[in-house]
Amino acid sequence: MKVLIAGGAGYVGSTVASACLDAAIGVVIVDSLVTGRREFVADREFYEGDIGDGLLVDRIFAEHRDIYAVIHCAALIVVSDSVADPVGYYRANVVKSLDFVTHLLRNGCERLIFSSTAAIYRPSGDLSVDEDSPVEPSSPYGHSKAMCEAIFADIASVRSLHVLSLRYFNPIGADPKMRTGLHLRRPTHALGAMIRAHDEGAPFLITGTDYPTRDGSGIRDYIHIWDLAAAHVAALGRFDALPGPALAINLGTGQGTTVREFLDAFNRAVEYPVRAREAPRRPGDVVGAYTRIDRAKQLLGWVPQYDLHDGIRHSLQWAAIRDEILPGAARGSA
Ligand SMILES: NC(=O)c1ccc[n+]([C@@H]2O[C@H](COP(=O)([O-])OP(=O)(O)OC[C@H]3O[C@@H](n4cnc5c(N)ncnc54)[C@H](O)[C@@H]3O)[C@@H](O)[C@H]2O)c1
């Protein structure tokens, strides 16, 4: 089996690629490197370019006639940037995804796995969601992912395309073999910011302390990136047995962790604890949610293997070697 991974030089895509290779699934990557890293595709079949480039996509399919499925991770992902630049985000995430799927259809692609997000859900009273919870994104980024899901579902209903949207909760950690990890220019998730605060001896900002959670800080469902990657491998194995033509599955742990709880867990893993400072919410910030994971268990036969502490441990391990693997990238600003 061979898969084409769009965005395979990024955090998620490169880890999914490693999991596929470990499972003896061939991998071809297309990535513009707008945020991704060349080092993550060094020993992999790689095409540098944009998913909207039809000639490039045609060339990839001509040179790899045995592509079984496409995993589409290519996107811009910083919520606050999407609030500041909605035009750029809708163009990058929606327009290019529409172009990409057009090129995929022309090349006979029948199986698409789409990287979607928990950011599309309207938070519920008890802060837990499942795939049937109301979709009501609160940022242009979230809207762009929900729009892509809707576009793909409409296309799948009339064309021979089967789409699986995997709605990721909050990935943390790194490949346990330390091939890849977080590389973002400005790590906006809590763990990236905690590691930076730890390295710099600076306080960690708890952005938003008036949320309706048990301690007022936002809540997230932190899933280990390797578990997330493993779910893609499980999905490829069962793809043709999944209900279609369009299906969404949440990928999380089923456990909610508040930012304050996360900081406590982080501080247990490091020698010098990080101080917390309370700060206002940032544009686009939301209370957050955690997911019920029955559908992933039932349809993919998948359950997470790693916990929060593993995610923190692997992130710290990765942070310690990141500058070696990504030379020229200052820590915390790849
Ligand atoms: N990391 C998260 O917290 C998270 C959570 C939920 C969903 N997701 C989704 O997972 C996917 C991957 O996220 P990530 O964290 O790996 O981000 P990332 O920035 O590390 O990776 C995205 C990759 O896509 C590439 N890319 C972007 N636009 C492209 C284009 N037009 N053509 C070709 N390549 C392009 C980038 O160069 C990069 O390598 C995204 O679709 C994102 O919406 C991520």
Coordinates of C-alpha atoms and ligand atoms in Angstrom, one line a residue:
M1 CA 0.0 0.0 0.0
K2 CA 1.2 3.5 -0.8
V3 CA -0.2 6.9 0.5
L4 CA 0.2 10.5 -0.6
I5 CA 0.6 12.8 2.4
A6 CA 0.0 16.5 1.7
G7 CA 1.7 18.5 4.4
G8 CA 4.0 15.6 5.2
A9 CA 6.8 17.9 6.2
G10 CA 4.8 19.3 9.1
Y11 CA 4.4 18.2 12.7
V12 CA 1.4 15.9 12.2
G13 CA 2.1 14.8 8.6
S14 CA 5.7 13.9 9.2
T15 CA 4.7 11.7 12.2
V16 CA 1.9 10.1 10.2
A17 CA 4.5 9.4 7.5
S18 CA 6.8 7.7 10.1
A19 CA 3.9 5.6 11.4
C20 CA 3.0 4.5 7.9
L21 CA 6.6 3.6 7.1
D22 CA 6.9 1.6 10.3
A23 CA 3.7 -0.2 9.2
A24 CA 5.3 -1.0 5.8
I25 CA 3.0 1.5 4.0
G26 CA 4.8 3.4 1.3
V27 CA 4.8 7.2 1.6
V28 CA 4.9 10.0 -1.0
I29 CA 4.9 13.5 0.4
V30 CA 3.9 16.8 -1.2
D31 CA 4.6 20.0 0.8
S32 CA 5.3 23.6 0.0
L33 CA 7.5 24.0 3.1
V34 CA 5.5 27.1 4.0
T35 CA 5.8 26.0 7.6
G36 CA 7.1 22.5 7.3
R37 CA 10.8 21.4 7.5
R38 CA 12.9 19.9 4.7
E39 CA 14.8 17.8 7.4
F40 CA 11.5 15.9 8.1
V41 CA 11.4 14.6 4.5
A42 CA 15.1 14.1 4.0
D43 CA 15.0 10.3 3.5
R44 CA 11.5 10.3 2.0
E45 CA 9.9 10.4 -1.4
F46 CA 9.3 14.2 -1.5
Y47 CA 7.8 16.7 -4.0
E48 CA 8.2 20.3 -3.0
G49 CA 5.2 22.4 -4.1
D50 CA 1.7 23.5 -3.5
I51 CA -1.3 21.3 -3.2
G52 CA -3.1 23.8 -5.5
D53 CA -0.6 23.1 -8.3
G54 CA -2.5 20.8 -10.6
L55 CA 0.5 20.0 -12.9
L56 CA 2.5 18.9 -9.8
V57 CA -0.3 16.7 -8.5
D58 CA -0.7 15.1 -12.0
R59 CA 3.0 14.4 -12.0
I60 CA 2.9 12.7 -8.6
F61 CA 0.1 10.4 -9.7
A62 CA 1.7 9.7 -13.0
E63 CA 4.9 8.7 -11.2
H64 CA 3.1 6.7 -8.5
R65 CA 0.2 4.9 -10.1
D66 CA -0.3 2.8 -7.0
I67 CA -1.4 5.5 -4.6
Y68 CA -4.1 3.9 -2.5
A69 CA -5.2 6.9 -0.4
V70 CA -4.4 10.6 0.2
I71 CA -3.9 12.1 3.7
H72 CA -4.5 15.8 3.6
C73 CA -2.7 17.6 6.4
A74 CA -1.6 20.7 4.5
A75 CA -3.0 23.9 6.1
L76 CA -2.1 27.0 8.1
I77 CA -3.0 26.3 11.7
V78 CA -2.5 29.3 14.0
V79 CA -5.9 30.4 15.3
S80 CA -4.9 34.0 16.3
D81 CA -3.3 34.5 12.8
S82 CA -6.5 33.4 11.2
V83 CA -8.4 36.0 13.2
A84 CA -5.9 38.7 12.0
D85 CA -5.8 37.4 8.4
P86 CA -9.1 35.7 7.5
V87 CA -8.6 36.3 3.7
G88 CA -5.2 34.5 3.8
Y89 CA -6.5 31.7 5.9
Y90 CA -9.6 31.0 3.8
R91 CA -7.4 31.1 0.7
A92 CA -4.8 28.8 2.1
N93 CA -7.1 26.3 3.8
V94 CA -10.3 26.4 1.7
V95 CA -9.5 27.6 -1.8
K96 CA -6.3 25.4 -2.0
S97 CA -8.1 22.4 -0.5
L98 CA -10.9 22.8 -3.2
D99 CA -8.2 23.0 -5.9
F100 CA -6.4 20.0 -4.4
V101 CA -9.5 17.8 -4.3
T102 CA -10.3 18.7 -7.9
H103 CA -6.8 17.5 -8.9
L104 CA -7.3 14.3 -6.8
L105 CA -10.6 13.5 -8.5
R106 CA -9.0 14.1 -12.0
N107 CA -6.3 11.5 -11.0
G108 CA -8.8 8.9 -9.8
C109 CA -8.2 9.3 -6.1
E110 CA -11.0 7.5 -4.2
R111 CA -9.9 7.7 -0.6
L112 CA -9.2 10.9 1.3
I113 CA -8.3 11.3 4.9
F114 CA -8.7 14.9 6.0
S115 CA -7.0 16.5 9.0
S116 CA -9.8 18.3 10.8
T117 CA -10.0 19.7 14.2
A118 CA -11.8 19.9 17.5
A119 CA -11.9 23.7 16.9
I120 CA -15.0 23.2 14.8
Y121 CA -17.2 22.3 17.8
R122 CA -19.5 24.5 19.9
P123 CA -18.5 23.8 23.5
S124 CA -21.2 22.0 25.4
G125 CA -22.3 22.5 28.9
D126 CA -20.2 19.7 30.3
L127 CA -17.3 20.5 27.9
S128 CA -17.4 17.0 26.3
V129 CA -18.3 16.5 22.7
D130 CA -18.7 13.7 20.2
E131 CA -19.1 13.6 16.4
D132 CA -22.7 14.6 16.6
S133 CA -22.2 17.7 18.7
P134 CA -23.1 21.0 17.1
V135 CA -20.5 22.4 14.7
E136 CA -20.0 26.1 15.4
P137 CA -16.4 27.3 14.9
S138 CA -15.3 30.4 16.6
S139 CA -12.4 31.4 14.4
P140 CA -11.6 31.7 10.7
Y141 CA -9.3 28.7 11.2
G142 CA -12.1 26.6 12.7
H143 CA -14.5 27.8 9.9
S144 CA -12.0 26.9 7.3
K145 CA -11.7 23.3 8.5
A146 CA -15.5 23.0 8.8
M147 CA -15.9 24.4 5.3
C148 CA -13.5 21.8 3.9
E149 CA -15.3 19.0 5.6
A150 CA -18.6 20.2 4.1
I151 CA -17.1 20.7 0.7
F152 CA -15.6 17.2 0.7
A153 CA -18.8 15.6 1.9
D154 CA -20.8 17.3 -0.9
I155 CA -18.3 16.1 -3.5
A156 CA -18.2 12.6 -2.0
S157 CA -22.0 12.3 -2.2
V158 CA -21.9 12.6 -6.0
R159 CA -18.4 11.3 -7.0
S160 CA -16.6 8.1 -6.3
L161 CA -14.7 9.6 -3.4
H162 CA -14.9 8.4 0.2
V163 CA -13.8 11.0 2.8
L164 CA -12.8 10.4 6.4
S165 CA -12.4 13.6 8.4
L166 CA -10.3 12.9 11.5
R167 CA -11.0 15.7 14.0
Y168 CA -7.9 16.0 16.1
F169 CA -8.0 17.3 19.6
N170 CA -4.7 18.7 21.0
P171 CA -1.7 16.8 19.8
I172 CA 1.4 16.9 22.0
G173 CA 4.6 14.9 22.3
A174 CA 6.9 13.7 19.5
D175 CA 7.7 10.5 17.6
P176 CA 9.0 8.2 20.4
K177 CA 11.9 7.4 18.1
M178 CA 12.6 11.2 18.0
R179 CA 12.5 11.4 14.2
T180 CA 10.2 14.4 14.2
G181 CA 8.4 16.7 16.7
L182 CA 7.0 20.1 17.1
H183 CA 8.8 22.7 14.8
L184 CA 6.4 25.6 14.7
R185 CA 7.7 29.1 14.3
R186 CA 5.6 30.3 17.3
P187 CA 4.3 27.4 19.3
T188 CA 0.9 28.5 20.3
H189 CA -0.2 25.4 22.2
A190 CA 0.2 25.3 25.9
L191 CA 3.0 22.8 26.1
G192 CA 5.2 24.6 23.5
A193 CA 4.7 27.8 25.5
M194 CA 5.6 26.0 28.7
I195 CA 8.8 24.6 27.3
R196 CA 9.8 28.0 26.1
A197 CA 9.0 29.6 29.4
H198 CA 11.0 26.9 31.1
D199 CA 14.0 27.5 28.8
E200 CA 13.9 31.2 29.2
G201 CA 13.1 31.2 33.0
A202 CA 10.0 33.3 32.1
P203 CA 6.5 32.9 33.5
F204 CA 4.0 30.9 31.6
L205 CA 0.9 32.9 30.7
I206 CA -2.4 31.3 31.6
T207 CA -4.5 33.1 28.9
G208 CA -8.0 33.1 30.2
T209 CA -8.9 32.4 33.8
D210 CA -12.6 33.1 33.7
Y211 CA -13.8 30.0 31.8
P212 CA -16.6 27.8 33.1
T213 CA -14.2 25.0 34.0
R214 CA -13.2 23.4 37.4
D215 CA -10.4 26.0 37.9
G216 CA -11.3 28.8 35.4
S217 CA -8.5 27.9 32.9
G218 CA -9.3 26.5 29.4
I219 CA -9.7 22.7 29.0
R220 CA -8.2 20.5 26.3
D221 CA -7.9 16.9 25.3
Y222 CA -4.2 16.3 24.8
I223 CA -3.5 13.4 22.6
H224 CA 0.0 12.0 22.0
I225 CA 1.1 12.6 18.4
W226 CA 2.1 9.0 18.0
D227 CA -1.4 7.8 19.0
L228 CA -2.8 10.3 16.5
A229 CA -0.5 8.9 13.8
A230 CA -1.4 5.3 14.7
A231 CA -5.1 6.2 14.2
H232 CA -4.3 7.1 10.6
V233 CA -2.7 3.7 10.0
A234 CA -5.7 2.0 11.6
A235 CA -8.0 4.1 9.3
L236 CA -6.0 3.1 6.2
G237 CA -6.4 -0.6 7.2
R238 CA -10.1 -0.4 7.6
F239 CA -10.9 2.4 5.1
D240 CA -13.1 0.4 2.8
A241 CA -15.2 -1.0 5.6
L242 CA -16.0 2.5 7.1
P243 CA -19.4 4.0 6.6
G244 CA -19.4 6.5 3.8
P245 CA -19.3 8.4 1.6
A246 CA -18.2 11.0 4.3
L247 CA -17.5 10.2 7.9
A248 CA -16.0 12.1 10.8
I249 CA -14.1 10.6 13.7
N250 CA -12.8 12.4 16.8
L251 CA -9.3 11.6 17.9
G252 CA -8.6 12.5 21.5
T253 CA -8.0 10.6 24.8
G254 CA -11.5 11.1 26.3
Q255 CA -9.9 13.0 29.2
G256 CA -10.1 16.8 29.7
T257 CA -7.1 18.5 31.3
T258 CA -7.2 22.2 32.3
V259 CA -4.3 24.5 31.6
R260 CA -3.5 24.7 35.3
E261 CA -3.6 20.9 35.6
F262 CA -1.3 20.7 32.6
L263 CA 1.2 23.1 34.2
D264 CA 1.2 21.0 37.4
A265 CA 2.0 17.9 35.3
F266 CA 4.7 19.8 33.4
N267 CA 6.2 21.0 36.6
R268 CA 6.4 17.5 38.0
A269 CA 8.4 16.5 34.9
V270 CA 11.1 19.3 35.1
E271 CA 13.7 20.2 37.7
Y272 CA 12.9 23.9 37.9
P273 CA 9.2 24.6 37.9
V274 CA 7.7 27.2 35.7
R275 CA 5.8 30.1 37.4
A276 CA 2.3 30.9 36.2
R277 CA 1.0 34.3 35.4
E278 CA -2.6 35.0 34.7
A279 CA -3.4 36.9 31.4
P280 CA -6.5 37.8 29.4
R281 CA -7.8 35.5 26.7
R282 CA -6.2 35.9 23.2
P283 CA -8.2 36.5 20.0
G284 CA -10.0 33.4 19.0
D285 CA -9.4 31.5 22.3
V286 CA -12.2 29.3 23.5
V287 CA -12.9 27.3 26.7
G288 CA -12.1 24.1 24.8
A289 CA -13.5 20.6 25.0
Y290 CA -12.6 17.0 25.4
T291 CA -14.1 14.2 23.3
R292 CA -15.9 10.9 23.9
I293 CA -13.9 8.4 21.8
D294 CA -16.4 5.6 21.3
R295 CA -16.6 6.0 17.5
A296 CA -12.8 5.8 17.1
K297 CA -12.7 2.7 19.3
Q298 CA -15.6 1.0 17.5
L299 CA -14.8 1.9 13.9
L300 CA -11.0 2.0 13.9
G301 CA -10.3 -0.4 16.7
W302 CA -8.1 2.3 18.1
V303 CA -7.4 3.4 21.6
P304 CA -4.6 5.8 22.8
Q305 CA -1.6 4.0 24.2
Y306 CA 0.2 7.0 25.7
D307 CA -0.9 9.4 28.5
L308 CA -0.3 13.1 29.3
H309 CA 2.9 12.3 31.1
D310 CA 4.3 10.5 28.1
G311 CA 3.4 13.4 25.9
I312 CA 5.2 15.9 28.2
R313 CA 8.2 13.6 28.5
H314 CA 8.5 13.1 24.8
S315 CA 8.1 16.8 24.1
L316 CA 10.9 17.6 26.6
Q317 CA 13.1 15.0 25.0
W318 CA 12.4 16.4 21.6
A319 CA 13.0 20.0 22.7
A320 CA 16.4 19.0 24.0
I321 CA 17.5 17.7 20.5
R322 CA 15.4 19.9 18.2
D323 CA 18.2 22.3 17.4
E324 CA 20.4 19.5 16.3
I325 CA 17.8 18.0 14.0
L326 CA 16.6 21.4 12.7
P327 CA 19.8 23.4 12.5
G328 CA 19.3 27.1 12.0
A329 CA 16.1 27.0 13.8
A330 CA 16.2 28.9 17.1
R331 CA 14.4 27.0 19.8
G332 CA 10.8 27.9 19.8
S333 CA 11.0 29.6 16.4
A334 CA 11.6 27.1 13.7
Ligands
LIG1 N1 -1.2 20.7 15.5 C1 -2.4 20.8 16.0 O1 -2.6 21.2 17.1 C2 -3.6 20.4 15.1 C3 -4.9 20.2 15.8 C4 -6.0 19.9 15.0 C5 -5.9 19.8 13.6 N2 -4.7 20.0 13.0 C6 -4.6 19.9 11.6 O2 -3.5 19.0 11.3 C7 -2.9 19.4 10.0 C8 -1.4 19.5 10.2 O3 -1.1 20.4 11.3 P1 0.4 20.5 11.8 O4 0.3 20.8 13.3 O5 1.2 19.4 11.3 O6 0.8 21.9 11.1 P2 2.2 22.1 10.4 O7 2.3 23.6 10.1 O8 3.3 21.5 11.2 O9 2.1 21.3 9.1 C9 1.4 21.7 7.9 C10 2.2 21.4 6.7 O10 1.4 21.7 5.6 C11 2.3 22.4 4.7 N3 1.5 23.2 3.8 C12 0.6 24.2 4.2 N4 0.0 24.7 3.2 C13 0.4 24.0 2.1 C14 0.1 24.1 0.7 N5 -0.8 24.9 0.2 N6 0.7 23.2 -0.1 C15 1.6 22.3 0.3 N7 1.9 22.2 1.6 C16 1.3 23.1 2.5 C17 3.3 23.1 5.5 O11 4.5 23.5 4.9 C18 3.5 22.1 6.7 O12 4.5 21.2 6.4 C19 -3.6 20.7 9.7 O13 -4.5 20.5 8.6 C20 -4.2 21.2 10.9 O14 -5.4 21.9 10.6 C21 -3.5 20.3 13.7

